[in-house]
């Protein structure tokens, strides 16, 4: 089988090594779930997006990934009606800001030229504006501007008056 052959070739160890370089939790999950392609043509097609990502690094047009997006457990807890504390809501708010910046990056002409597939994917990453505004406003994070530099979670935030924490609910 392909899975057995991949294991014999040490593919799981290679994927673990690759995943250690991923900047986001979803990226790590995708790296670990990768399966060998059935043909050279399928491999080229599947990894064309990886080639775009490498081209972004070479062209200094890398997408902003300043947040690890490691919020899946929080979202699963919210989905099962568990209460989330203020710190969890703040982490989700910062992640929504990160996704909004990624979506804004996708509109840049350089991004569309160097990485059209990545830019297309990133354009769909933006969370609903109302959710982002409510979560960020509740914690005094404000709303990111599209032109803000990707220097850190709070450094690229413009002021919005803090709202009470319950306003995010």
Short mmCIF file of C-alpha atoms in Angstrom, two decimals:
data_model
loop_
_atom_site.label_atom_id
_atom_site.label_comp_id
_atom_site.label_asym_id
_atom_site.label_seq_id
_atom_site.Cartn_x
_atom_site.Cartn_y
_atom_site.Cartn_z
CA UNK A 1 0.00 0.00 0.00
CA UNK A 2 1.01 3.61 -0.45
CA UNK A 3 0.69 4.28 3.29
CA UNK A 4 2.88 1.28 4.13
CA UNK A 5 5.49 2.31 1.56
CA UNK A 6 5.47 5.87 2.89
CA UNK A 7 6.05 4.62 6.43
CA UNK A 8 8.91 2.40 5.25
CA UNK A 9 10.53 5.41 3.57
CA UNK A 10 10.33 7.45 6.79
CA UNK A 11 7.72 9.87 5.47
CA UNK A 12 6.10 10.35 8.90
CA UNK A 13 9.42 11.55 10.34
CA UNK A 14 9.93 13.88 7.38
CA UNK A 15 6.43 15.31 7.87
CA UNK A 16 7.06 15.82 11.60
CA UNK A 17 10.26 17.68 10.77
CA UNK A 18 8.47 19.78 8.16
CA UNK A 19 5.61 20.53 10.59
CA UNK A 20 8.10 21.86 13.15
CA UNK A 21 8.76 24.78 10.76
CA UNK A 22 5.10 25.72 10.29
CA UNK A 23 4.21 29.12 11.75
CA UNK A 24 0.58 28.31 12.54
CA UNK A 25 -1.25 25.40 14.15
CA UNK A 26 -3.41 24.82 11.06
CA UNK A 27 -0.20 24.74 9.00
CA UNK A 28 1.30 22.13 11.33
CA UNK A 29 -1.85 20.02 11.03
CA UNK A 30 -1.76 20.21 7.23
CA UNK A 31 1.92 19.20 7.18
CA UNK A 32 1.27 16.17 9.38
CA UNK A 33 -1.75 15.09 7.30
CA UNK A 34 0.06 15.22 3.94
CA UNK A 35 -0.03 12.05 1.88
CA UNK A 36 2.31 11.04 -0.94
CA UNK A 37 0.95 11.83 -4.40
CA UNK A 38 0.12 9.01 -6.77
CA UNK A 39 2.17 10.42 -9.64
CA UNK A 40 4.78 13.06 -10.44
CA UNK A 41 2.13 15.24 -12.12
CA UNK A 42 -0.13 15.03 -9.07
CA UNK A 43 2.82 15.92 -6.83
CA UNK A 44 3.69 18.97 -8.96
CA UNK A 45 0.07 20.16 -8.87
CA UNK A 46 -0.26 19.57 -5.13
CA UNK A 47 2.94 21.41 -4.27
CA UNK A 48 2.50 24.37 -6.63
CA UNK A 49 1.22 26.37 -3.66
CA UNK A 50 4.39 25.52 -1.73
CA UNK A 51 6.42 26.90 -4.64
CA UNK A 52 4.35 30.11 -4.43
CA UNK A 53 5.07 30.38 -0.71
CA UNK A 54 8.79 30.02 -1.37
CA UNK A 55 8.55 32.67 -4.09
CA UNK A 56 6.91 35.02 -1.58
CA UNK A 57 9.89 34.68 0.74
CA UNK A 58 12.30 35.35 -2.11
CA UNK A 59 10.30 38.38 -3.26
CA UNK A 60 9.83 39.76 0.29
CA UNK A 61 6.06 39.59 -0.08
CA UNK A 62 5.45 37.00 2.60
CA UNK A 63 1.93 36.93 3.99
CA UNK A 64 1.54 38.26 7.54
CA UNK A 65 1.36 35.29 9.89
CA UNK A 66 2.09 36.92 13.23
CA UNK A 67 -0.47 34.83 15.13
CA UNK A 68 -0.14 31.04 15.55
CA UNK A 69 -3.94 30.64 15.07
CA UNK A 70 -3.89 27.90 17.72
CA UNK A 71 -7.51 28.43 18.71
CA UNK A 72 -9.20 25.23 17.51
CA UNK A 73 -9.65 23.90 21.09
CA UNK A 74 -11.25 27.22 22.08
CA UNK A 75 -13.61 27.14 19.11
CA UNK A 76 -14.54 23.53 19.88
CA UNK A 77 -15.26 24.49 23.51
CA UNK A 78 -17.47 27.37 22.36
CA UNK A 79 -19.27 25.05 19.94
CA UNK A 80 -20.16 22.68 22.80
CA UNK A 81 -21.56 25.60 24.84
CA UNK A 82 -18.68 25.73 27.31
CA UNK A 83 -17.97 29.13 28.81
CA UNK A 84 -14.84 30.85 27.59
CA UNK A 85 -12.91 33.11 29.93
CA UNK A 86 -11.66 36.57 29.00
CA UNK A 87 -8.18 35.27 28.09
CA UNK A 88 -9.68 32.76 25.65
CA UNK A 89 -11.85 35.44 24.04
CA UNK A 90 -8.81 37.70 23.76
CA UNK A 91 -6.84 34.92 22.00
CA UNK A 92 -9.71 34.48 19.55
CA UNK A 93 -9.80 38.26 19.02
CA UNK A 94 -6.08 38.37 18.23
CA UNK A 95 -6.52 35.44 15.83
CA UNK A 96 -9.35 37.27 14.05
CA UNK A 97 -7.04 40.27 13.65
CA UNK A 98 -4.38 38.00 12.20
CA UNK A 99 -6.85 36.54 9.72
CA UNK A 100 -8.04 40.01 8.73
CA UNK A 101 -4.43 41.08 8.04
CA UNK A 102 -3.88 37.96 5.98
CA UNK A 103 -6.98 38.78 3.95
CA UNK A 104 -5.79 42.37 3.47
CA UNK A 105 -2.41 41.05 2.24
CA UNK A 106 -4.24 39.11 -0.46
CA UNK A 107 -5.38 42.34 -2.12
CA UNK A 108 -1.83 43.63 -2.60
CA UNK A 109 -0.74 43.59 -6.26
CA UNK A 110 2.58 41.94 -5.30
CA UNK A 111 0.76 39.12 -3.52
CA UNK A 112 -1.53 38.49 -6.50
CA UNK A 113 1.44 38.53 -8.89
CA UNK A 114 3.87 36.35 -6.94
CA UNK A 115 1.38 34.00 -5.27
CA UNK A 116 -2.02 34.01 -6.97
CA UNK A 117 -3.19 30.76 -5.38
CA UNK A 118 -2.11 31.79 -1.89
CA UNK A 119 -3.63 35.25 -2.36
CA UNK A 120 -6.90 33.71 -3.47
CA UNK A 121 -6.95 31.45 -0.41
CA UNK A 122 -6.03 34.34 1.90
CA UNK A 123 -8.79 36.53 0.48
CA UNK A 124 -11.29 34.12 2.03
CA UNK A 125 -9.59 34.15 5.46
CA UNK A 126 -11.14 37.31 6.86
CA UNK A 127 -13.54 36.71 9.73
CA UNK A 128 -16.82 38.61 9.91
CA UNK A 129 -16.09 42.29 10.63
CA UNK A 130 -18.68 42.48 13.40
CA UNK A 131 -17.12 39.53 15.25
CA UNK A 132 -13.62 41.00 14.93
CA UNK A 133 -14.80 44.43 16.07
CA UNK A 134 -16.67 43.02 19.06
CA UNK A 135 -13.83 40.79 20.22
CA UNK A 136 -11.12 43.37 19.68
CA UNK A 137 -13.17 46.24 21.12
CA UNK A 138 -13.92 44.24 24.24
CA UNK A 139 -10.22 43.97 25.02
CA UNK A 140 -9.06 47.38 23.87
CA UNK A 141 -7.32 45.86 20.87
CA UNK A 142 -8.99 48.22 18.43
CA UNK A 143 -9.17 47.34 14.77
CA UNK A 144 -6.15 46.77 12.58
CA UNK A 145 -5.61 49.01 9.63
CA UNK A 146 -4.83 47.44 6.27
CA UNK A 147 -1.57 49.36 6.03
CA UNK A 148 -0.36 48.38 9.51
CA UNK A 149 3.00 46.58 9.66
CA UNK A 150 3.16 42.99 10.82
CA UNK A 151 5.38 43.68 13.80
CA UNK A 152 3.38 42.05 16.56
CA UNK A 153 -0.04 41.35 17.95
CA UNK A 154 -0.66 44.75 19.54
CA UNK A 155 1.79 47.03 17.74
CA UNK A 156 -0.28 47.41 14.58
CA UNK A 157 -3.53 48.32 16.29
CA UNK A 158 -5.28 51.63 16.06
CA UNK A 159 -7.19 52.86 19.07
CA UNK A 160 -10.78 52.01 19.63
CA UNK A 161 -12.27 52.65 23.03
CA UNK A 162 -12.47 49.49 25.10
CA UNK A 163 -15.91 48.01 25.47
CA UNK A 164 -17.02 45.90 28.40
CA UNK A 165 -15.96 42.24 28.11
CA UNK A 166 -19.58 41.08 27.95
CA UNK A 167 -19.99 43.07 24.71
CA UNK A 168 -18.07 40.35 22.87
CA UNK A 169 -20.74 37.81 23.75
#
